Coordinates of C-alpha atoms in Angstrom, one line a residue:
X817 CA -19.3 10.4 71.4
X818 CA -19.0 6.9 72.7
X819 CA -20.3 4.0 70.5
X820 CA -21.0 0.5 72.0
X821 CA -20.9 -2.6 69.9
X822 CA -21.4 -6.3 70.5
X823 CA -20.8 -9.4 68.7
X824 CA -20.2 -13.1 69.5
X825 CA -16.8 -12.6 70.9
X826 CA -17.5 -9.8 73.1
X827 CA -18.4 -6.1 73.7
X828 CA -16.4 -3.1 72.6
X829 CA -16.4 0.8 73.4
X830 CA -15.3 3.1 70.8
X831 CA -15.0 6.8 70.8
X832 CA -15.3 8.9 68.0
X833 CA -13.1 12.0 67.4
X834 CA -12.8 14.2 64.2
X835 CA -14.6 11.7 62.2
X836 CA -12.3 8.6 63.4
X837 CA -13.1 5.9 65.7
X838 CA -10.8 4.6 68.5
X839 CA -11.2 1.4 70.6
X840 CA -11.1 2.6 74.1
X841 CA -12.3 -0.5 76.1
X842 CA -13.4 -4.2 75.3
X843 CA -14.5 -7.2 77.2
X844 CA -14.4 -10.8 75.8
X845 CA -17.5 -12.9 76.6
X846 CA -17.0 -16.2 78.7
X847 CA -18.2 -19.5 77.3
X848 CA -21.4 -19.3 79.1
X849 CA -22.2 -15.8 77.7
X850 CA -21.4 -16.9 74.3
X851 CA -23.9 -19.9 74.7
X852 CA -26.6 -17.5 75.9
X853 CA -26.1 -14.9 73.1
X854 CA -26.5 -17.9 70.7
X855 CA -29.7 -19.4 72.3
X856 CA -31.2 -16.2 73.8
X857 CA -30.2 -13.2 71.9
X858 CA -28.3 -10.0 72.8
X859 CA -30.9 -9.2 75.5
X860 CA -29.7 -12.0 77.7
X861 CA -26.2 -10.3 77.9
X862 CA -25.6 -7.9 80.8
X863 CA -23.6 -5.2 79.2
X864 CA -20.7 -3.5 80.8
X865 CA -20.5 -0.5 78.5
X866 CA -23.1 1.9 77.4
X867 CA -23.0 4.0 74.2
X868 CA -24.7 4.8 71.1
X869 CA -25.6 2.2 68.3
X870 CA -23.1 2.5 65.4
X871 CA -24.5 3.8 62.0
X872 CA -23.7 1.8 58.8
X873 CA -20.7 4.0 58.2
X874 CA -19.3 3.6 61.7
X875 CA -20.0 -0.2 61.5
X876 CA -17.7 -0.5 58.4
X877 CA -15.0 1.3 60.5
X878 CA -15.6 -0.8 63.5
X879 CA -15.3 -4.0 61.4
X880 CA -12.1 -2.9 59.8
X881 CA -10.7 -2.2 63.4
X882 CA -11.7 -5.6 64.7
X883 CA -10.4 -7.5 61.7
X884 CA -7.6 -9.1 63.8
X885 CA -10.5 -11.0 65.4
X886 CA -11.4 -12.9 62.4
X887 CA -9.6 -16.0 63.9
X888 CA -11.7 -15.9 66.8
X889 CA -14.8 -15.6 64.7
X890 CA -13.6 -18.5 62.7
X891 CA -13.0 -20.6 65.7
X892 CA -16.3 -19.8 67.3
X893 CA -18.2 -20.6 64.4
X894 CA -16.4 -24.1 63.6
X895 CA -16.9 -25.0 67.2
X896 CA -20.6 -23.8 67.1
X897 CA -21.2 -25.7 63.8
X898 CA -19.8 -28.9 65.0
X899 CA -22.0 -28.5 68.2
X900 CA -25.1 -27.9 65.9
X901 CA -24.3 -30.9 63.8
X902 CA -23.9 -33.0 66.9
X903 CA -27.2 -32.1 68.4
X904 CA -28.9 -32.4 65.2
X905 CA -28.5 -36.1 65.1
X906 CA -31.9 -37.6 66.1
X907 CA -34.0 -40.7 66.1
X908 CA -35.3 -39.6 62.8
X909 CA -31.8 -39.9 61.3
X910 CA -31.3 -43.4 62.8
X911 CA -34.7 -44.5 61.2
X912 CA -33.8 -43.3 57.7
X913 CA -30.4 -44.7 57.8
X914 CA -31.7 -48.1 59.0
X915 CA -34.4 -48.1 56.5
X916 CA -31.7 -47.5 53.9
X917 CA -29.4 -50.3 55.1
X918 CA -32.4 -52.8 55.2
X919 CA -33.1 -52.0 51.5
X920 CA -29.5 -52.3 50.6
X921 CA -29.4 -55.8 52.4
X922 CA -32.6 -56.6 50.4
X923 CA -30.8 -55.9 47.1
X924 CA -27.6 -57.5 48.2
X925 CA -29.3 -60.7 49.3
X926 CA -31.4 -61.1 46.1
X927 CA -28.4 -60.6 43.9
X928 CA -26.0 -63.0 45.9
X929 CA -29.0 -65.5 46.3
X930 CA -29.3 -65.6 42.4
X931 CA -25.7 -66.1 42.2
X932 CA -25.5 -68.9 44.7
X933 CA -28.5 -70.7 43.0
X934 CA -26.7 -70.5 39.8
X935 CA -23.4 -71.6 41.1
X936 CA -25.0 -74.5 43.3
X937 CA -27.0 -75.6 40.3
X938 CA -23.6 -76.7 38.6
X939 CA -23.4 -79.2 41.5
X940 CA -26.9 -80.1 42.4
X941 CA -29.6 -78.2 40.4
X942 CA -32.5 -80.3 41.8
X943 CA -32.0 -78.8 45.3
X944 CA -32.6 -75.1 44.0
X945 CA -35.8 -76.5 42.2
X946 CA -37.1 -77.9 45.4
X947 CA -36.4 -75.1 47.7
X948 CA -37.9 -71.7 46.5
X949 CA -37.2 -69.5 49.3
X950 CA -33.8 -67.8 49.1
X951 CA -33.2 -67.6 52.9
X952 CA -34.3 -71.3 53.3
X953 CA -31.9 -72.2 50.3
X954 CA -28.8 -70.5 51.7
X955 CA -29.4 -72.0 55.1
X956 CA -30.1 -75.5 53.9
X957 CA -27.0 -75.5 51.7
X958 CA -24.7 -73.9 54.3
X959 CA -25.4 -76.6 56.9
X960 CA -26.3 -79.8 55.2
X961 CA -24.4 -81.9 52.8
X962 CA -25.7 -82.8 49.3
X963 CA -26.5 -86.4 50.3
X964 CA -28.5 -85.1 53.4
X965 CA -30.5 -82.6 51.6
X966 CA -31.2 -85.3 48.5
X967 CA -32.6 -87.7 51.3
X968 CA -34.8 -84.9 52.9
X969 CA -36.0 -83.7 49.6
X970 CA -36.5 -87.3 48.2
X971 CA -34.1 -86.7 45.1
X972 CA -32.9 -90.2 43.8
X973 CA -30.8 -88.9 41.0
X974 CA -28.9 -85.7 40.0
X975 CA -27.7 -84.4 36.7
X976 CA -25.3 -82.1 38.6
X977 CA -21.6 -82.2 37.9
X978 CA -19.1 -84.1 40.1
X979 CA -17.0 -81.1 41.5
X980 CA -13.9 -81.4 43.5
X981 CA -14.0 -80.9 47.2
X982 CA -12.3 -77.5 47.1
X983 CA -14.8 -76.2 44.7
X984 CA -17.8 -77.4 46.6
X985 CA -16.2 -75.7 49.8
X986 CA -16.4 -72.3 47.9
X987 CA -19.9 -72.6 47.0
X988 CA -20.6 -73.6 50.8
X989 CA -18.6 -70.5 52.0
X990 CA -21.0 -68.3 49.8
X991 CA -24.0 -69.9 51.1
X992 CA -22.8 -69.2 54.6
X993 CA -22.2 -65.7 53.8
X994 CA -25.5 -65.1 52.2
X995 CA -27.2 -66.8 55.4
X996 CA -25.4 -64.1 57.5
X997 CA -26.7 -61.2 55.4
X998 CA -30.3 -62.7 55.9
X999 CA -29.8 -62.9 59.6
X1000 CA -28.2 -59.3 59.6
X1001 CA -31.3 -58.1 57.8
X1002 CA -33.6 -59.6 60.5
X1003 CA -31.5 -58.1 63.2
X1004 CA -31.8 -54.7 61.6
X1005 CA -35.4 -55.0 61.1
X1006 CA -35.7 -55.8 64.9
X1007 CA -33.7 -52.6 65.7
X1008 CA -35.8 -50.6 63.4
X1009 CA -38.8 -51.8 65.4
X1010 CA -37.1 -50.7 68.7
X1011 CA -36.4 -47.3 67.2
X1012 CA -40.2 -47.0 65.8
X1013 CA -41.5 -47.9 69.3
X1014 CA -39.2 -45.4 71.1
X1015 CA -39.6 -42.4 68.5
X1016 CA -43.0 -42.8 66.8
X1017 CA -45.2 -45.2 69.0
X1018 CA -48.5 -44.1 67.8
X1019 CA -47.4 -44.3 64.1
X1020 CA -45.9 -47.8 64.8
X1021 CA -48.9 -49.0 66.6
X1022 CA -51.4 -48.1 63.5
X1023 CA -49.2 -49.1 60.7
X1024 CA -46.4 -51.2 61.9
X1025 CA -42.6 -51.0 61.4
X1026 CA -41.9 -51.1 57.9
X1027 CA -44.7 -48.7 56.6
X1028 CA -44.3 -46.3 59.4
X1029 CA -40.5 -46.1 59.0
X1030 CA -40.8 -45.7 55.2
X1031 CA -43.4 -42.8 55.8
X1032 CA -41.0 -41.0 58.1
X1033 CA -38.1 -41.7 55.6
X1034 CA -39.9 -40.2 52.7
X1035 CA -41.3 -37.3 54.8
X1036 CA -37.9 -36.6 56.3
X1037 CA -38.9 -36.7 59.9
X1038 CA -41.9 -37.3 62.3
X1039 CA -42.2 -33.4 62.6
X1040 CA -42.4 -33.2 58.7
X1041 CA -44.8 -36.1 58.6
X1042 CA -47.0 -34.4 61.1
X1043 CA -47.1 -31.2 58.9
X1044 CA -48.4 -33.2 56.1
X1045 CA -52.1 -33.3 55.2
X1046 CA -53.7 -36.7 55.2
X1047 CA -54.0 -36.6 51.4
X1048 CA -50.2 -36.3 51.0
X1049 CA -49.5 -39.2 53.3
X1050 CA -52.0 -41.2 51.4
X1051 CA -49.8 -41.0 48.4
X1052 CA -46.1 -41.2 49.9
X1053 CA -44.3 -43.8 47.9
X1054 CA -46.6 -43.4 44.5
X1055 CA -44.5 -40.5 43.3
X1056 CA -44.0 -42.4 39.9
X1057 CA -47.7 -43.0 39.4
X1058 CA -48.6 -39.5 40.5
X1059 CA -46.0 -37.9 38.0
X1060 CA -47.4 -40.2 35.2
X1061 CA -50.9 -39.0 36.0
X1062 CA -49.9 -35.4 35.9
X1063 CA -47.9 -35.7 32.6
X1064 CA -50.1 -38.1 30.8
X1065 CA -53.5 -37.8 32.2
X1066 CA -53.4 -41.5 33.3
X1067 CA -55.6 -42.6 36.3
X1068 CA -54.3 -41.0 39.6
X1069 CA -52.8 -43.3 42.4
X1070 CA -54.9 -43.9 45.3
X1071 CA -52.3 -45.0 47.7
X1072 CA -48.6 -45.3 48.2
X1073 CA -46.8 -47.3 51.0
X1074 CA -50.1 -47.8 52.9
X1075 CA -51.4 -50.1 50.2
X1076 CA -49.6 -53.0 52.0
X1077 CA -51.5 -52.4 55.2
X1078 CA -54.0 -55.0 56.1
X1079 CA -57.0 -52.6 56.3
X1080 CA -56.2 -51.5 52.7
X1081 CA -55.5 -55.0 51.4
X1082 CA -58.5 -56.5 53.2
X1083 CA -61.3 -54.5 51.6
X1084 CA -62.8 -55.0 48.0
X1085 CA -61.1 -53.1 45.2
X1086 CA -63.8 -50.4 45.1
X1087 CA -63.2 -49.5 48.8
X1088 CA -59.4 -49.5 48.6
X1089 CA -59.2 -45.7 48.0
X1090 CA -61.9 -45.0 50.9
X1091 CA -59.9 -47.3 53.2
X1092 CA -56.6 -45.6 52.3
X1093 CA -57.9 -42.1 52.9
X1094 CA -59.3 -43.2 56.3
X1095 CA -55.9 -44.8 57.2
X1096 CA -54.0 -41.7 56.2
X1097 CA -56.1 -39.5 58.3
X1098 CA -55.4 -41.6 61.2
X1099 CA -51.7 -41.7 60.3
X1100 CA -51.6 -38.0 60.4
X1101 CA -53.2 -37.7 63.7
X1102 CA -50.6 -40.2 65.3
X1103 CA -47.8 -38.5 63.7
X1104 CA -49.0 -35.1 65.4
X1105 CA -49.3 -37.0 68.8
X1106 CA -45.8 -38.7 68.4
X1107 CA -44.0 -35.2 67.5
X1108 CA -45.8 -33.2 70.6
X1109 CA -45.0 -36.3 72.9
X1110 CA -48.9 -37.0 73.6
X1111 CA -50.7 -39.8 75.3
X1112 CA -50.9 -43.1 73.4
X1113 CA -53.8 -43.2 70.9
X1114 CA -52.5 -45.4 68.1
X1115 CA -54.2 -48.7 69.3
X1116 CA -57.6 -46.9 69.8
X1117 CA -57.5 -45.6 66.3
X1118 CA -56.6 -48.7 64.9
X1119 CA -59.4 -50.4 66.4
X1120 CA -61.8 -47.7 65.1
X1121 CA -60.6 -48.5 61.5
X1122 CA -60.9 -52.1 61.9
X1123 CA -64.5 -51.8 63.1
X1124 CA -65.2 -49.5 60.1
X1125 CA -63.5 -51.9 57.5

């Protein structure tokens, strides 16, 4: 009795005699055939050999006979895994990583800005008091001298210490580095906007870059966001408050990231929940359209919400 066996490496023809299996012929698949087998299944392969399907006992014997092909299996699996990983990278991944980077830059900027203010206040504390914005402070300190800033800010007297030139230069060096980090954050925000317009144009149109990208990040992808009901989208970003509600019975949250959307912030407190629900419903529609590459509808849905609220 002849037995036909197929795996990812090739096809084999065995003959059973007196309860023993013997390999009588084989054919190794081409690269194209292997790719078709992976993507389309075994029916896509034109078999050379014909025979019976192996039983479970016969299959154990076949695998023992083909144990020398283990390295070929490993090489193919390694190559195929690398291919799958390479092809799995999408704009979703780029958005998620960029959002993470922007958040990291925000934390670093805040930490270093605090350090810069404390350090510069040893030299001229009045300047820090006059310029509240961290980005503006780092920019001013990095490009203008103490005397220039005193003149602009109308500071006539300082209680700062008289530092050596080399000490002041170190402070200015930090100010320039902080300014560069703020510039880098702006550049990444612009890049994120480009990604959103390309990958999720309707979500971008209705909620903007940061809210839209954070929704995608928490969902995991545009596909995952499109599968979520509007009620879940409404609460993305409010997990802490939701768990507190479940655990202690406190008031349930009405909104997550979308609380910062103008439609939600622009209505009276009593209507915020209603506005958040309506917005989440439109986001859900936009995510579905983006995933299935439908026609642009974000602007239309946004106008509907603006008329309603």
